[in-house]
């Protein structure tokens, strides 16, 4: 087995993400790890085509707060900009910059050149869940996709906000477009999902993923969540998806249901933690087809070749693949 990083004791290296650099023919792996006595930070390692480390070993990407603090950075994701041959790394965490306070979780980003060196603004803030200085609202678990047609990114996350009738503990999926320099463009913290309507914290979403389709010039965002439509129960988690055009405007069916774990109206089975939104959408879950309650497998659906989901996301039967989390 290839060991990329041993991490920092006692926490080790967790939550890895990897992207392939089509220009240099190498990979960038990022992860979170404890940095000495401080909280978690984000680290990275370049790998050549054979998986051998190149460049600086386990280089640090984030720097949340001052040394010796309890601020942290978690769950990084990374995208490669093929036009400029650089990377954008995003994560959620807490920092002491710009009026932020301890326990106030937002989405952050850092651009890296092809060698892994930081460029542009350091640890810039992407989201603004609630008001600055208010830890009552949070933005967590981001993902990022690069759009080469516009030379920009779309960052998505799960979180709360206090705008548009939303209330505390009402988790939804949000998105923010960024230009190639990391500057925000378009609508600020645009709401993508609508789990259970507006103003009710009874329904939640988790673990959003985003993919850009150059052929269709559109995004697909997927997530795990609850909803009150179609006879679904509050405790019934399924995978949902939303198509977006290049401006982030919704296309097609709203919050289309993708998974059917245990049928409808059954809380004993569910779909969680989507791992991708690309050619194949995969997630961890349990189903009533030859599985016992509490038995988890990996499931997936293939993306139709054309058009991308059109008015219906379904693509054949879901498949149980393995016992490993995606």
XYZ file of C-alpha atoms in Angstrom:
326
model
C 0.000 0.000 0.000
C 1.173 3.507 -0.791
C 1.544 5.730 2.298
C 1.234 9.390 1.349
C 1.283 10.930 4.829
C 1.642 9.721 8.400
C -0.040 12.898 9.629
C 0.748 14.609 12.920
C 0.357 12.721 16.169
C -1.956 12.064 17.846
C -4.606 12.812 15.218
C -3.207 11.317 12.018
C -4.336 12.346 8.545
C -8.081 12.267 7.780
C -10.629 13.288 5.134
C -8.422 13.054 2.018
C -9.371 14.443 -1.393
C -7.473 14.093 -4.671
C -7.509 15.726 -8.099
C -5.622 14.924 -11.291
C -3.600 17.643 -13.018
C -4.153 17.103 -16.748
C -1.415 19.611 -17.627
C 1.418 18.226 -15.478
C 0.249 14.609 -15.446
C 0.330 14.374 -11.664
C -2.000 14.387 -8.655
C -2.578 16.652 -5.683
C -3.821 15.004 -2.492
C -5.120 17.170 0.370
C -6.212 16.176 3.878
C -6.797 17.450 7.403
C -4.434 16.667 10.286
C -3.544 17.937 13.732
C -0.656 20.392 13.712
C 1.195 19.941 17.001
C -0.927 21.284 19.868
C -3.081 23.376 17.533
C -6.336 22.340 15.911
C -6.588 20.594 12.557
C -5.053 22.237 9.503
C -5.090 21.348 5.802
C -2.033 19.725 4.198
C -1.142 18.614 0.706
C 1.178 16.350 -1.256
C 1.907 16.175 -4.969
C 2.242 12.724 -6.539
C 3.620 11.787 -9.932
C 1.779 9.457 -12.312
C 3.219 6.420 -10.488
C 2.014 7.657 -7.096
C 5.478 8.692 -5.880
C 5.680 11.925 -3.826
C 7.203 14.949 -5.562
C 7.939 18.439 -4.307
C 7.605 19.615 -0.712
C 6.619 16.850 1.700
C 3.253 17.231 3.496
C 3.092 20.993 2.954
C 0.666 23.035 5.051
C -2.082 24.877 3.153
C -4.289 26.460 5.828
C -3.349 28.541 8.863
C -6.432 29.051 10.984
C -5.854 31.495 13.799
C -2.536 32.036 15.547
C -0.196 29.306 16.763
C -1.418 27.565 19.905
C -5.131 28.165 19.316
C -8.182 25.926 19.019
C -9.274 27.107 15.562
C -9.429 24.371 12.952
C -9.779 23.391 9.281
C -11.645 20.245 8.198
C -12.875 18.185 5.213
C -10.863 19.711 2.344
C -11.798 19.362 -1.319
C -9.686 20.347 -4.315
C -10.213 21.256 -7.982
C -7.681 21.800 -10.771
C -7.807 24.849 -13.054
C -6.623 23.513 -16.405
C -6.373 26.948 -18.062
C -3.956 28.409 -15.502
C -2.550 25.103 -14.197
C -3.346 25.870 -10.587
C -5.529 24.480 -7.814
C -8.289 25.697 -5.541
C -8.550 23.984 -2.152
C -11.662 24.579 -0.036
C -12.535 23.482 3.502
C -14.744 24.392 6.437
C -13.378 25.669 9.688
C -13.033 28.509 12.158
C -10.633 31.445 12.121
C -9.977 34.755 13.870
C -9.767 36.951 10.762
C -12.240 39.580 9.563
C -14.335 39.664 12.721
C -14.871 35.889 12.874
C -14.973 34.344 16.341
C -14.135 30.943 17.777
C -16.846 28.407 17.031
C -18.057 30.307 13.947
C -17.709 27.858 11.059
C -17.443 29.094 7.481
C -16.105 27.865 4.129
C -12.539 28.929 3.263
C -10.361 28.642 0.191
C -6.735 28.804 -0.930
C -5.282 28.927 -4.425
C -2.095 26.958 -5.117
C 0.193 27.018 -8.127
C 1.150 23.794 -9.905
C 4.036 23.282 -7.451
C 1.743 23.581 -4.425
C 2.837 27.072 -3.384
C 0.151 29.461 -2.158
C -0.954 32.268 -4.457
C -3.486 35.036 -3.986
C -5.350 35.854 -0.782
C -4.464 33.663 2.203
C -7.265 31.460 3.597
C -10.016 33.622 2.094
C -13.589 33.327 3.369
C -16.151 32.094 0.827
C -19.375 31.779 2.848
C -21.066 34.108 5.332
C -23.571 31.960 7.204
C -25.577 34.249 9.463
C -23.842 37.439 10.541
C -20.091 37.901 10.978
C -19.204 37.303 14.604
C -22.248 35.082 15.244
C -21.434 31.385 15.848
C -25.138 30.435 15.841
C -25.007 29.665 12.097
C -22.522 27.435 10.278
C -21.339 26.390 6.809
C -19.772 22.906 6.589
C -18.674 20.079 4.252
C -17.817 21.914 1.020
C -17.093 20.656 -2.467
C -15.746 22.477 -5.526
C -15.868 22.079 -9.304
C -13.966 23.998 -11.990
C -15.765 25.365 -15.049
C -13.243 25.732 -17.923
C -15.847 27.338 -20.184
C -16.066 30.374 -17.881
C -12.749 29.966 -16.071
C -14.492 29.960 -12.712
C -15.439 27.662 -9.844
C -18.620 26.649 -8.091
C -18.250 25.905 -4.378
C -21.156 24.165 -2.620
C -21.738 23.312 1.036
C -24.321 22.359 3.650
C -25.225 25.025 6.142
C -27.567 27.423 7.859
C -28.358 31.067 7.171
C -30.669 33.807 8.424
C -31.846 35.197 5.076
C -34.898 34.489 2.920
C -36.966 33.215 5.838
C -34.426 30.570 6.874
C -34.028 29.895 10.593
C -31.303 28.518 12.837
C -30.722 24.744 12.505
C -32.422 24.700 9.075
C -29.747 22.969 7.009
C -29.792 23.514 3.240
C -27.320 23.338 0.340
C -25.766 26.629 -0.758
C -23.402 27.577 -3.549
C -21.026 30.376 -4.482
C -19.426 31.075 -7.855
C -15.815 32.267 -7.801
C -13.709 33.651 -10.627
C -10.228 32.281 -11.304
C -8.722 34.564 -8.633
C -11.172 33.420 -5.946
C -13.301 36.573 -6.119
C -17.021 36.011 -5.579
C -19.273 36.499 -8.607
C -23.030 36.234 -8.988
C -25.508 35.744 -6.166
C -24.030 35.609 -2.669
C -24.435 32.220 -0.954
C -27.147 31.105 -3.368
C -29.581 28.579 -1.915
C -29.763 25.373 -3.997
C -31.888 22.921 -1.983
C -35.325 23.328 -0.446
C -35.666 20.500 2.047
C -39.086 20.661 3.666
C -39.813 24.195 2.503
C -38.621 27.356 4.270
C -38.651 28.241 7.943
C -38.617 24.698 9.327
C -35.526 23.093 10.926
C -37.253 19.695 10.934
C -35.649 18.628 7.630
C -31.897 18.514 6.976
C -29.353 17.995 4.200
C -25.770 16.743 4.432
C -22.700 16.142 2.309
C -23.229 18.008 -0.971
C -21.134 17.217 -4.077
C -20.810 19.128 -7.356
C -19.716 18.203 -10.888
C -19.372 20.348 -14.020
C -20.387 18.861 -17.387
C -18.537 20.645 -20.207
C -20.700 19.016 -22.884
C -23.888 20.454 -21.409
C -22.147 23.480 -19.848
C -23.992 22.931 -16.598
C -23.450 21.708 -13.041
C -25.028 18.887 -11.113
C -25.205 19.212 -7.322
C -26.200 16.164 -5.247
C -26.748 15.715 -1.518
C -28.218 13.439 1.127
C -31.262 14.753 2.909
C -34.832 14.605 4.067
C -37.859 16.167 2.377
C -41.627 16.324 2.777
C -42.593 15.800 -0.862
C -43.762 12.582 -2.496
C -44.880 10.911 0.773
C -41.322 10.983 2.180
C -41.009 10.935 5.964
C -38.971 13.331 8.091
C -36.563 10.549 9.081
C -36.149 9.228 5.519
C -32.784 10.171 3.980
C -32.361 9.904 0.206
C -30.034 11.333 -2.450
C -31.340 14.401 -4.272
C -29.946 16.358 -7.199
C -30.245 19.759 -8.816
C -28.967 20.877 -12.225
C -27.616 24.436 -12.493
C -26.592 26.483 -15.510
C -23.317 28.402 -15.637
C -24.886 31.319 -13.753
C -26.017 29.019 -10.956
C -29.676 29.199 -12.032
C -31.655 26.011 -11.437
C -32.535 23.829 -14.426
C -35.076 21.039 -14.765
C -36.816 19.323 -11.880
C -36.432 20.903 -8.442
C -34.541 18.814 -5.870
C -34.992 15.654 -7.923
C -34.959 12.438 -5.922
C -32.218 10.082 -7.165
C -32.232 7.175 -4.707
C -35.081 4.928 -3.596
C -33.678 3.122 -0.567
C -36.315 0.875 0.941
C -39.053 2.430 -1.152
C -40.996 5.424 0.165
C -42.243 6.019 3.685
C -39.647 3.756 5.322
C -37.127 5.163 7.800
C -35.338 1.828 8.312
C -33.251 2.392 5.168
C -31.510 5.451 3.753
C -28.864 7.009 1.523
C -25.995 9.028 3.006
C -22.669 10.683 2.198
C -22.689 11.023 -1.598
C -19.127 10.651 -2.854
C -19.464 11.994 -6.386
C -21.775 13.827 -8.768
C -20.073 12.896 -12.027
C -20.493 10.069 -14.528
C -21.484 7.790 -11.653
C -23.227 9.045 -8.519
C -22.319 6.903 -5.515
C -23.287 6.929 -1.861
C -23.308 4.851 1.317
C -26.633 3.427 2.358
C -28.930 0.568 3.222
C -31.752 -0.931 1.175
C -34.404 -3.600 1.606
C -33.155 -5.561 -1.413
C -31.267 -8.516 0.140
C -29.943 -6.317 2.981
C -30.817 -6.354 6.661
C -31.730 -3.219 8.593
C -28.481 -1.501 9.588
C -26.403 -3.259 6.909
C -24.531 -0.633 4.886
C -23.242 -0.970 1.332
C -22.090 1.343 -1.448
C -24.722 2.126 -4.074
C -24.655 3.999 -7.328
C -26.523 5.081 -10.423
C -25.014 5.725 -13.826
C -25.460 9.119 -15.389
C -27.324 8.936 -18.719
C -25.044 9.828 -21.614
C -27.378 12.374 -23.222
C -28.972 14.557 -22.217
C -27.602 14.872 -18.702
C -30.603 13.723 -16.647
C -32.929 15.842 -18.837
C -36.214 15.985 -16.897
C -35.627 12.741 -15.031
C -32.480 11.724 -13.143
C -33.196 8.003 -12.965
C -30.799 5.659 -14.764
C -31.661 2.039 -14.172
C -31.430 0.191 -10.902
C -29.249 1.183 -7.977
C -26.383 -1.213 -7.381
C -24.782 -2.341 -4.130
C -21.018 -2.351 -4.684
C -18.966 -2.835 -1.499
C -18.712 -2.493 2.250
C -16.302 0.429 2.019
C -17.480 3.987 2.642
C -17.250 6.151 -0.490
